[in-house]
mmCIF file of C-alpha atoms in Angstrom:
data_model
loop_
_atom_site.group_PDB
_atom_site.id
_atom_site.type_symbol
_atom_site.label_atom_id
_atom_site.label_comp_id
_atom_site.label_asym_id
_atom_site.label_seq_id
_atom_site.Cartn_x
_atom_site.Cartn_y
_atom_site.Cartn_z
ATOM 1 C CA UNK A 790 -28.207 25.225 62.179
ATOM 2 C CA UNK A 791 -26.475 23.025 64.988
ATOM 3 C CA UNK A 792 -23.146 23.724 66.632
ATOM 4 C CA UNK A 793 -21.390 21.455 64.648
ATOM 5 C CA UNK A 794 -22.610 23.055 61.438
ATOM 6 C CA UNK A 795 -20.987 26.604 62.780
ATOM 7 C CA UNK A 796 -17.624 25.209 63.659
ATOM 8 C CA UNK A 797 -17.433 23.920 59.959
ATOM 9 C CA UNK A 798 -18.690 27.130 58.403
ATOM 10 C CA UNK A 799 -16.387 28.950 60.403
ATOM 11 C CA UNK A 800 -13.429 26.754 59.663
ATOM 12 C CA UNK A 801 -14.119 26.342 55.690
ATOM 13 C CA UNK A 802 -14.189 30.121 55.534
ATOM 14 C CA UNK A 803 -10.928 30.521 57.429
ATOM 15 C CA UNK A 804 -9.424 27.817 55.445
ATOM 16 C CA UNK A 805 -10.258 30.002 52.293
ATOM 17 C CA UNK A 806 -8.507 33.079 54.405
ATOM 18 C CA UNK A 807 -5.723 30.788 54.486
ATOM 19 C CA UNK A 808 -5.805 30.029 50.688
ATOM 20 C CA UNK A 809 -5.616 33.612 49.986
ATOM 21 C CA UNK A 810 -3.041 34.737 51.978
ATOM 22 C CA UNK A 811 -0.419 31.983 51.348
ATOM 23 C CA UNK A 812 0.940 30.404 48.432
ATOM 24 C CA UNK A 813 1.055 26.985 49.251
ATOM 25 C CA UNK A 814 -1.043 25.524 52.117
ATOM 26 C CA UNK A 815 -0.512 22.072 53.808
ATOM 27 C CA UNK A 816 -2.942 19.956 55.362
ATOM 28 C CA UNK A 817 -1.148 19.202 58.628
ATOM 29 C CA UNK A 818 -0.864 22.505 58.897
ATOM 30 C CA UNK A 819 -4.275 23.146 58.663
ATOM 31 C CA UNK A 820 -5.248 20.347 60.762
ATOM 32 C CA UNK A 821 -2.769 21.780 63.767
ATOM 33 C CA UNK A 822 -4.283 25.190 63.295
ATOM 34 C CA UNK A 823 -7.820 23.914 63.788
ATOM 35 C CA UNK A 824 -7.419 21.383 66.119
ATOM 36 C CA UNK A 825 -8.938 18.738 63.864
ATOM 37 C CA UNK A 826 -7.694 15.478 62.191
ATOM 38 C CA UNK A 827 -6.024 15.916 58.338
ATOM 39 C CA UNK A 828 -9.287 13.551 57.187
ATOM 40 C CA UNK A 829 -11.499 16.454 58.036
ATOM 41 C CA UNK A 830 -9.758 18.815 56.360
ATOM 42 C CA UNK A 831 -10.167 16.942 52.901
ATOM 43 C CA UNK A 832 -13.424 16.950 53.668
ATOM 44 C CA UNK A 833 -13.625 20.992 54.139
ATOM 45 C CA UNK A 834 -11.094 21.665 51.325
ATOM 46 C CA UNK A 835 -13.750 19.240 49.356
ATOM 47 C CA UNK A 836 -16.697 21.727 50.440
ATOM 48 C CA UNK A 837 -14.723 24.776 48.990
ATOM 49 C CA UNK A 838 -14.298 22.771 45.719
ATOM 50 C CA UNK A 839 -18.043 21.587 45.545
ATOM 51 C CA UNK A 840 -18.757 25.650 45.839
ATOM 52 C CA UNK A 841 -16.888 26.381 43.270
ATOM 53 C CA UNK A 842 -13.595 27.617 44.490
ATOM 54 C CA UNK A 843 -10.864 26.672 42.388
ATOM 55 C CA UNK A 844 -8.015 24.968 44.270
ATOM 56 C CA UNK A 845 -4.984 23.779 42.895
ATOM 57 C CA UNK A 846 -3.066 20.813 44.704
ATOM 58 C CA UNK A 847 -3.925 17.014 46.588
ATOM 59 C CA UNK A 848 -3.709 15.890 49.709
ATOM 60 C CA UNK A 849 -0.082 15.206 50.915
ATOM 61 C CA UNK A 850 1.682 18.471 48.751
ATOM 62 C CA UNK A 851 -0.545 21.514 49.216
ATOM 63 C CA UNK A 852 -3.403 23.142 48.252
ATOM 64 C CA UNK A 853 -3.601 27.002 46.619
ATOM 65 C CA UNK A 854 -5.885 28.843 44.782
ATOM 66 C CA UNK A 855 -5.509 28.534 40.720
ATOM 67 C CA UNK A 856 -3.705 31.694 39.848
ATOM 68 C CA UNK A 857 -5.251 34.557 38.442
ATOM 69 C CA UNK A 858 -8.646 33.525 40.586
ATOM 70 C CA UNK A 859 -9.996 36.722 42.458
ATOM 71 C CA UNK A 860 -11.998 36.461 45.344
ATOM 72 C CA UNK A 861 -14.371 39.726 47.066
ATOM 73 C CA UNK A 862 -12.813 41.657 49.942
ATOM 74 C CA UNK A 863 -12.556 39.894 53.154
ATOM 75 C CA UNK A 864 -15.064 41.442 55.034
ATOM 76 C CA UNK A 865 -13.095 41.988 58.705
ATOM 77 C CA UNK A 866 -15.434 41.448 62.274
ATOM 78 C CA UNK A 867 -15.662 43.896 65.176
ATOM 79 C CA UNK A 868 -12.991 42.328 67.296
ATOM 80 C CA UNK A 869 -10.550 42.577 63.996
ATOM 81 C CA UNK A 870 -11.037 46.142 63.264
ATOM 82 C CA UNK A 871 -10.391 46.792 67.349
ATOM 83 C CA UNK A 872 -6.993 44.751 67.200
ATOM 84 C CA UNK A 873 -6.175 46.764 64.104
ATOM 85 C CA UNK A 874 -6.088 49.873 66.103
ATOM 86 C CA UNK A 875 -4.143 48.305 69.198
ATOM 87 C CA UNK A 876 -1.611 46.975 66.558
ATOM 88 C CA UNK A 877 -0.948 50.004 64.315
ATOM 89 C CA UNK A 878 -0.491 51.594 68.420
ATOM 90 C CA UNK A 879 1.625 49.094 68.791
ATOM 91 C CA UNK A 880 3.947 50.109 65.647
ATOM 92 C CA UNK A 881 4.009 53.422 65.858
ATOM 93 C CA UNK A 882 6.076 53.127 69.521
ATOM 94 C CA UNK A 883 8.580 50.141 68.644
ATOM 95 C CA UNK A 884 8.544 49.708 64.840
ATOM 96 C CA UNK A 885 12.031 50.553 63.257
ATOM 97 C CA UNK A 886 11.519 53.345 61.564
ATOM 98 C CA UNK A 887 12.439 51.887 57.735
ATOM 99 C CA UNK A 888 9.128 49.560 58.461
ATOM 100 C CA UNK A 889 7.089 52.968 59.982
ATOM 101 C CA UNK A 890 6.113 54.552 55.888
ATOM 102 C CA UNK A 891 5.469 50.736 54.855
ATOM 103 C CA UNK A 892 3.118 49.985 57.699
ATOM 104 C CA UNK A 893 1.086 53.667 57.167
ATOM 105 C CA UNK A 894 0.581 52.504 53.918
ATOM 106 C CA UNK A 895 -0.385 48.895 54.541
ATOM 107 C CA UNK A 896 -3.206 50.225 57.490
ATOM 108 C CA UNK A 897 -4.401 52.858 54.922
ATOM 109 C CA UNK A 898 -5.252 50.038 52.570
ATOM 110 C CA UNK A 899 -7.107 47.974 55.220
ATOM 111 C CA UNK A 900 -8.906 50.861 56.322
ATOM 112 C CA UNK A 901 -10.201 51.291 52.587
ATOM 113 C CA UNK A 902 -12.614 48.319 52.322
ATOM 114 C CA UNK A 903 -13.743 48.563 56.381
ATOM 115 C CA UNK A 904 -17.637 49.061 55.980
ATOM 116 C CA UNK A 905 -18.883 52.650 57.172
ATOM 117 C CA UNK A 906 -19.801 51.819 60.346
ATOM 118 C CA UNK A 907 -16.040 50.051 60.869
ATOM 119 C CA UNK A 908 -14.457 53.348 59.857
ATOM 120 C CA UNK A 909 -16.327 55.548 62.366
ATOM 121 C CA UNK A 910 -15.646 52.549 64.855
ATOM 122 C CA UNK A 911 -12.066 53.555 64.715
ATOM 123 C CA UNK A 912 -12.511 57.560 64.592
ATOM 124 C CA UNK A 913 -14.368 57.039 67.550
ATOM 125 C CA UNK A 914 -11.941 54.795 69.876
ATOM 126 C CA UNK A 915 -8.214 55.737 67.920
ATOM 127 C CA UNK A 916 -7.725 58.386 70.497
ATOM 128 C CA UNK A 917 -8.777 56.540 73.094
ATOM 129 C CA UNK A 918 -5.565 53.611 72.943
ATOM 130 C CA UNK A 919 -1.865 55.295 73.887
ATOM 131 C CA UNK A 920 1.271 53.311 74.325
ATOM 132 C CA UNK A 921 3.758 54.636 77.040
ATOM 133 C CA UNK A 922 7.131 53.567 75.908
ATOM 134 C CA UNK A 923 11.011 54.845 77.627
ATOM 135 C CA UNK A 924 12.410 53.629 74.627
ATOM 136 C CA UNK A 925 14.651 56.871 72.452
ATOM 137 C CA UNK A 926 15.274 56.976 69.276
ATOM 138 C CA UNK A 927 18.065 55.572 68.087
ATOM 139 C CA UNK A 928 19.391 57.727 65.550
ATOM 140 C CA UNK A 929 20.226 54.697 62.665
ATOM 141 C CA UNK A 930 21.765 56.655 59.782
ATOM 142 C CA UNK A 931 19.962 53.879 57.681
ATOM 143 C CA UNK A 932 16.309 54.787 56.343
ATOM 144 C CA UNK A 933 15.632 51.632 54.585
ATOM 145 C CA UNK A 934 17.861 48.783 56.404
ATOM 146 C CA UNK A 935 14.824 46.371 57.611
ATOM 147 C CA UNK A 936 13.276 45.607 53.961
ATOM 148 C CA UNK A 937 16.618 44.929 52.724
ATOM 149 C CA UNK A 938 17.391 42.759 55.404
ATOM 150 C CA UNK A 939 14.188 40.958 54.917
ATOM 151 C CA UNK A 940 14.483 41.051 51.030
ATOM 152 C CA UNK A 941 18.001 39.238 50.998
ATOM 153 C CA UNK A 942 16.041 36.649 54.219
ATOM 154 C CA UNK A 943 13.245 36.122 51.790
ATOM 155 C CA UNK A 944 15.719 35.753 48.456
ATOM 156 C CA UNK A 945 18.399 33.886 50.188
ATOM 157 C CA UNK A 946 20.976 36.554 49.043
ATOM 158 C CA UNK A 947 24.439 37.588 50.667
ATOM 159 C CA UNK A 948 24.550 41.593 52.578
ATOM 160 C CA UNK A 949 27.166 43.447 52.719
ATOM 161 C CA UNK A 950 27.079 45.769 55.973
ATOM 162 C CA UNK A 951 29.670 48.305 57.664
ATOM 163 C CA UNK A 952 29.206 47.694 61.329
ATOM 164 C CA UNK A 953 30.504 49.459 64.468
ATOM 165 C CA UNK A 954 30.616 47.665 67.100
ATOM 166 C CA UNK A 955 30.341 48.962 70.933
ATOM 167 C CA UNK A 956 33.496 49.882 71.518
ATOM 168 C CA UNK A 957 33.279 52.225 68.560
ATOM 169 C CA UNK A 958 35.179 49.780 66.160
ATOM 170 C CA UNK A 959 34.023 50.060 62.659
ATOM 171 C CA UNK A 960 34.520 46.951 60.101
ATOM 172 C CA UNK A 961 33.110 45.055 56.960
ATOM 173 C CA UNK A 962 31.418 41.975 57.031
ATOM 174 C CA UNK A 963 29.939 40.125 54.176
ATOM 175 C CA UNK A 964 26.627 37.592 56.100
ATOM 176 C CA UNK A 965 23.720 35.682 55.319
ATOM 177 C CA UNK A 966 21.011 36.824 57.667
ATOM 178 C CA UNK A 967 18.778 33.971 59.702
ATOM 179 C CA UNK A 968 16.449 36.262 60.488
ATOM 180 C CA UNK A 969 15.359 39.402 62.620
ATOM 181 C CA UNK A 970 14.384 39.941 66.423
ATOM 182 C CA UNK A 971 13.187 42.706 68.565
ATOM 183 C CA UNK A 972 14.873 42.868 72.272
ATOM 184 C CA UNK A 973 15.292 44.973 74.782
ATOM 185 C CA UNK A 974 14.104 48.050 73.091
ATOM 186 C CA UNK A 975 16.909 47.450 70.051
ATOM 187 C CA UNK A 976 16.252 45.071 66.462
ATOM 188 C CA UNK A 977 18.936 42.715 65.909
ATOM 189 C CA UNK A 978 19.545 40.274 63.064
ATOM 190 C CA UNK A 979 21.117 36.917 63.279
ATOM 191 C CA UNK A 980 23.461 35.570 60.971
ATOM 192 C CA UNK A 981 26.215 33.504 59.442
ATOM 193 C CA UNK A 982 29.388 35.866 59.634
ATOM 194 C CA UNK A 983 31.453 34.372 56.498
ATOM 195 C CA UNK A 984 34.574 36.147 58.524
ATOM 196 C CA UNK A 985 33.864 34.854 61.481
ATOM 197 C CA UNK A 986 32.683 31.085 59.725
ATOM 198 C CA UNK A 987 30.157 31.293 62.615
ATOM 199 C CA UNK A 988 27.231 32.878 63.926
ATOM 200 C CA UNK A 989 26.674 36.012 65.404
ATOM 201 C CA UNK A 990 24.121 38.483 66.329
ATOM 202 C CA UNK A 991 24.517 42.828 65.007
ATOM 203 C CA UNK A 992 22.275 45.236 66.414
ATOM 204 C CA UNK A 993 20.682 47.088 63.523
ATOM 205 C CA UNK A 994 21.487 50.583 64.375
ATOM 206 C CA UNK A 995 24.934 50.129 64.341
ATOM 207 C CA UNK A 996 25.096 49.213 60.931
ATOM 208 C CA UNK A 997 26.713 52.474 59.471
ATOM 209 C CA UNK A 998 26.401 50.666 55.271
ATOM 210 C CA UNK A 999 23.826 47.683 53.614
ATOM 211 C CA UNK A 1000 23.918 46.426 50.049
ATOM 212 C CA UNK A 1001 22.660 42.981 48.920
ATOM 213 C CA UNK A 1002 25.191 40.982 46.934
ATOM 214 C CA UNK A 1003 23.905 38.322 44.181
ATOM 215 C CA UNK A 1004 25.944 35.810 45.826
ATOM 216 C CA UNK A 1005 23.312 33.130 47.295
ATOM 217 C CA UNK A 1006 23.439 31.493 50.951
ATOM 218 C CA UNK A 1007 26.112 28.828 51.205
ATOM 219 C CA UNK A 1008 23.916 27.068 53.639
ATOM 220 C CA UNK A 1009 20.412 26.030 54.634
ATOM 221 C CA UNK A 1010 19.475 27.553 58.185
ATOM 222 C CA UNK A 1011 16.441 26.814 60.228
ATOM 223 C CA UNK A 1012 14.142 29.139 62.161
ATOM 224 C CA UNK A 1013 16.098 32.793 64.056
ATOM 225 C CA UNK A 1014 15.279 30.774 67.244
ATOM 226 C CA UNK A 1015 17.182 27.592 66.858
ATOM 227 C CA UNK A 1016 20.158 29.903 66.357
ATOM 228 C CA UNK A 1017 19.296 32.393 69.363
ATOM 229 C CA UNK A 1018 19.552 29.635 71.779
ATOM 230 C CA UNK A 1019 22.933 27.982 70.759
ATOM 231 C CA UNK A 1020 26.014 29.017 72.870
ATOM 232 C CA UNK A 1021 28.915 30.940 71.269
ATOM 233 C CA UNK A 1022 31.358 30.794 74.004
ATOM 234 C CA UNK A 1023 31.833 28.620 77.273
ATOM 235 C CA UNK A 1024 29.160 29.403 79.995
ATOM 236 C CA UNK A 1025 29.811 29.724 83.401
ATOM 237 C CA UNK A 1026 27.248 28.778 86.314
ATOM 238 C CA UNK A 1027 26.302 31.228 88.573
ATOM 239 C CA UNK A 1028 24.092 31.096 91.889
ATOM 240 C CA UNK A 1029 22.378 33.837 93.715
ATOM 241 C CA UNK A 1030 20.372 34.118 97.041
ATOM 242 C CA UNK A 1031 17.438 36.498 95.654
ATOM 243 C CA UNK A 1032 14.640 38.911 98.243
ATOM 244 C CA UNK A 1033 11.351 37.149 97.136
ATOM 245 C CA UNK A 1034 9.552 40.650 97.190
ATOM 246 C CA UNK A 1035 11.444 41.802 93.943
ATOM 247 C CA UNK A 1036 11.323 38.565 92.032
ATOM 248 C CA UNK A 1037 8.317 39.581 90.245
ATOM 249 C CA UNK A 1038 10.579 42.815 88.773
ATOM 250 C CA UNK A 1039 12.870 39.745 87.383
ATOM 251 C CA UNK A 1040 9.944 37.892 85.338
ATOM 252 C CA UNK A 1041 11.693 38.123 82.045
ATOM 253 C CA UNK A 1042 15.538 39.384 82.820
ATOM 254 C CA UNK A 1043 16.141 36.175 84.151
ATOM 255 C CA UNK A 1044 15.395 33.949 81.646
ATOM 256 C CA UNK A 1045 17.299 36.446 79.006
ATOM 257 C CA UNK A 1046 20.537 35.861 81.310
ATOM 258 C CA UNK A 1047 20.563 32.105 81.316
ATOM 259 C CA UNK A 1048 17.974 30.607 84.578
ATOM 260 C CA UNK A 1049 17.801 27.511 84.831
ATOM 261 C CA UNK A 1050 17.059 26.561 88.199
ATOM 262 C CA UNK A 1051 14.750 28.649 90.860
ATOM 263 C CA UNK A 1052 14.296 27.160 93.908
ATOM 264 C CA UNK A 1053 12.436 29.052 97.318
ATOM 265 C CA UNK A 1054 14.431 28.935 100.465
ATOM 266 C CA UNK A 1055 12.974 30.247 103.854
ATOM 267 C CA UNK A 1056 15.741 33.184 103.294
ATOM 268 C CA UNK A 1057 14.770 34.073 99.678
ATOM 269 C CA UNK A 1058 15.092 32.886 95.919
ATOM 270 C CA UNK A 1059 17.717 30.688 95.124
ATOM 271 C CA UNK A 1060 18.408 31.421 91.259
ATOM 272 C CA UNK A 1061 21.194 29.233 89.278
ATOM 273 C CA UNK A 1062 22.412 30.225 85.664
ATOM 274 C CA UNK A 1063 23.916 29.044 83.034
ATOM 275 C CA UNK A 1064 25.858 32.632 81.235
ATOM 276 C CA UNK A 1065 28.566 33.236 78.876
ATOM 277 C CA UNK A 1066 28.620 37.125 80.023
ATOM 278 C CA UNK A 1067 30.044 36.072 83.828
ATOM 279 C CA UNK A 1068 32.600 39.103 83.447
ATOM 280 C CA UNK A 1069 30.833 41.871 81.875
ATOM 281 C CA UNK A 1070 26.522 41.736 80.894
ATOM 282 C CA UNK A 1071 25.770 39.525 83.994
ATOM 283 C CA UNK A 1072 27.506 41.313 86.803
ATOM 284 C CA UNK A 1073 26.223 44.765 85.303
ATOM 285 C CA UNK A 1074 22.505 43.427 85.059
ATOM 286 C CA UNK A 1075 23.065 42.358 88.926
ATOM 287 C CA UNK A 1076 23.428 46.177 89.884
ATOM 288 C CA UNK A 1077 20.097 46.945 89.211
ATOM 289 C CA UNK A 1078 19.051 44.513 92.039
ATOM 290 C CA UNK A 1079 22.343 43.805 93.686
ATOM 291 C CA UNK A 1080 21.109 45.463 97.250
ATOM 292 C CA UNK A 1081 18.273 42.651 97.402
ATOM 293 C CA UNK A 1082 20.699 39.587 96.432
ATOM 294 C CA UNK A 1083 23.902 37.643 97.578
ATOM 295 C CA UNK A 1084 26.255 36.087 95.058
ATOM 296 C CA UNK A 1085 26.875 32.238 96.615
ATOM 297 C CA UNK A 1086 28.819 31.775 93.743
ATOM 298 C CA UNK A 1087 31.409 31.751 91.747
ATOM 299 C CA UNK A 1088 33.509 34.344 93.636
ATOM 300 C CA UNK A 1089 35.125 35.623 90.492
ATOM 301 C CA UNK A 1090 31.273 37.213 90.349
ATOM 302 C CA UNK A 1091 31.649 38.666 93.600
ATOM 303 C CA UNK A 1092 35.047 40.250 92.735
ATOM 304 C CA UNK A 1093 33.783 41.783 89.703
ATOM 305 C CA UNK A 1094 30.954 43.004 91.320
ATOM 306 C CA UNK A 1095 33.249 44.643 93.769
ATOM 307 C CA UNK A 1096 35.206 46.221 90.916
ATOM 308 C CA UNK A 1097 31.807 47.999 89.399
ATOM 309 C CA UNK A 1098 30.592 49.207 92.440
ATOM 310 C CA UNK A 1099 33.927 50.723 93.618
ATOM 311 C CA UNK A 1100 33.954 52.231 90.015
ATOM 312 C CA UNK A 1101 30.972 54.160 90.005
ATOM 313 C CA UNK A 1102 31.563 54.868 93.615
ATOM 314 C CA UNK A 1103 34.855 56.520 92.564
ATOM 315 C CA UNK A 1104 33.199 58.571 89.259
ATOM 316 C CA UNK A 1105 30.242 59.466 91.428
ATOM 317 C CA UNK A 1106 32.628 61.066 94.548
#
C-alpha cells in the first residue's frame, strides 16, 4: 500500500472520529482540518458510505451519523494514551474544582476500554509525570459554579450571580455569559452585564450565589475572544526603556498589558503600550521589574510609580 493510500486511510478513519463525536460536521471544516480541498472530502465521506456507514446529510449542510447507529470503541494509539496521562496531570493542578469529580469520572471511563497492555502503560509511567504549580486554592464557596455556567453558555439561558467585587463590595447582577477563560492562575467568565448594558469580565471565585433563569439571551455573541480583546474604557499609551537580560521573564506579561510596539535600542528594550489600567494594574505590574526599566512616558506613570514605592517603603519601615 503506497503513501497516498495511508494518508486516505488515515483521514477516512478520522473523519469517522469526527462523525462520532459531533453532531453536525461541515465539509470546509473538514477540508481545513486536513489540509485538503472540500472535493476530496466528498470523495472520503463517499468511501465511508460505500462501507457501509450510515451518514446523514449532502455536501454544502453537514454530514452526521443516522441516529441510533452504534459504532465499536475507538481503539486509542500509544501516543493518545501518553497525552491522556499528561492531561488528567494537567487537571488535577489548575482545573476548578466543580470540573475536578466530572473529569475523574470522564478519565475512569476512557481508561475502561484501553486494551491491557494500555492500562499497565499508564500504571507504569502515572507516577512518573508531576506538575509543580504556586497556584492556592481559592476557597470558592461554590461547588458546582463551572457546569452551570457552561449549561446556561450551551442553552443560551440568563444567570443570576451575587458577586463581590475586590474591594469587598457585594451586588446582584442578572448576565448572559460569552464564555469562560483561564488566566493568571484565576477562571473568569465573560459576559453581557444587563445592569451595566455592556460587557464585563467576573472572576469566578468571587461569585458568592448562581442560579440559571429561563429567560433566553437577548443577543447573539460571537466567540469569548472577540469580546476579550475589545476596550472598555479609554487607553492610555505608555513607553518604557526595558534591560534586555530580563525581557525573556516578560514573554507573556507584556502582551496581557497591552504591547504593541518592541523595538531594541543599544541601551535596552524600548516597549510601547496601549493600557486602560495606566493608574492602578500597569504601574503595579511595573514593580516587579521596575529596578531594570525607565518610564519615558507619560509622567503621570512615573508619579504613580513614585506614590507605590514610597507606600510600601512607608508600611515596610
Amino acid at each position: 500500500m503506497n503513501d497516498h493510500y495511508l494518508k486516505k486511510l488515515d483521514r477516512v478513519t478520522a473523519i469517522l472520529t469526527q462523525l462520532q463525536s459531533k453532531p453536525i460536521v461541515r465539509a470546509q471544516d473538514l477540508a481545513e482540518k486536513f489540509d485538503v480541498s472540500i472535493r476530496t472530502i466528498y470523495r472520503d465521506v463517499k468511501t465511508l458510505e460505500n462501507a457501509g456507514i450510515p451518514i446523514v446529510g449532502e455536501a454544502g449542510n453537514g454530514y452526521s451519523l443516522m441516529d441510533g447507529y452504534k459504532l465499536p470503541p475507538i481503539m486509542f494509539t500509544k501516543e493518545e494514551v501518553l497525552s491522556f496521562i499528561t492531561a488528567e496531570k494537567l487537571m488535577q493542578k489548575f482545573s476548578h474544582q466543580s470540573l475536578g469529580n466530572h473529569y475523574q469520572a470522564a478519565m475512569e471511563k476512557v481508561r475502561s476500554v484501553l486494551k491491557y497492555s494500555d492500562k499497565n502503560l499508564i500504571k507504569n509511567i502515572e507516577k512518573q509525570i508531576d506538575v509543580f504549580s504556586f497556584h492556592t486554592d481559592s476557597g470558592d464557596s461554590l461547588k458546582n459554579v463551572i457546569p452551570i455556567i457552561l449549561e446556561s453558555i450551551a442553552e443560551k439561558s440568563q444567570l443570576n450571580i451575587k458577586y463581590q467585587t475586590v474591594d469587598g463590595r457585594v451586588n446582584n447582577r442578572t448576565i448572559e455569559t460569552v464564555g469562560m477563560f483561564f488566566e493568571f492562575n484565576f477562571w473568569y467568565i465573560m459576559a453581557f452585564c444587563m445592569l451595566r448594558k455592556d460587557f464585563r469580565q467576573f472572576r469566578i471565585d468571587r461569585i458568592l450565589e448562581i442560579s440559571k433563569t429561563p429567560n433566553p439571551f437577548v443577543q447573539e455573541y460571537g466567540q469569548v475572544n472577540d469580546y476579550r480583546k475589545k476596550s472598555n474604557g479609554n487607553k492610555v499609551k505608555a513607553k518604557l526603556l526595558v534591560d534586555k537580560k530580563i525581557m525573556n521573564h516578560l514573554v507573556n506579561s507584556k502582551k496581557y498589558y497591552g504591547l504593541i510596539e518592541e523595538v531594541e535600542t543599544e541601551n535596552g528594550v524600548e516597549l510601547t503600550f496601549e493600557t486602560e489600567w495606566i493608574n492602578d494594574g500597569f504601574p503595579r505590574w511595573l514593580i516587579t521589574f521596575a529596578d531594570y526599566a525607565t518610564v519615558l512616558e507619560p509622567e503621570s506613570l512615573r508619579t504613580r510609580l513614585k506614590e507605590l514605592l514610597l507606600k510600601m517603603t512607608e508600611r515596610h519601615q
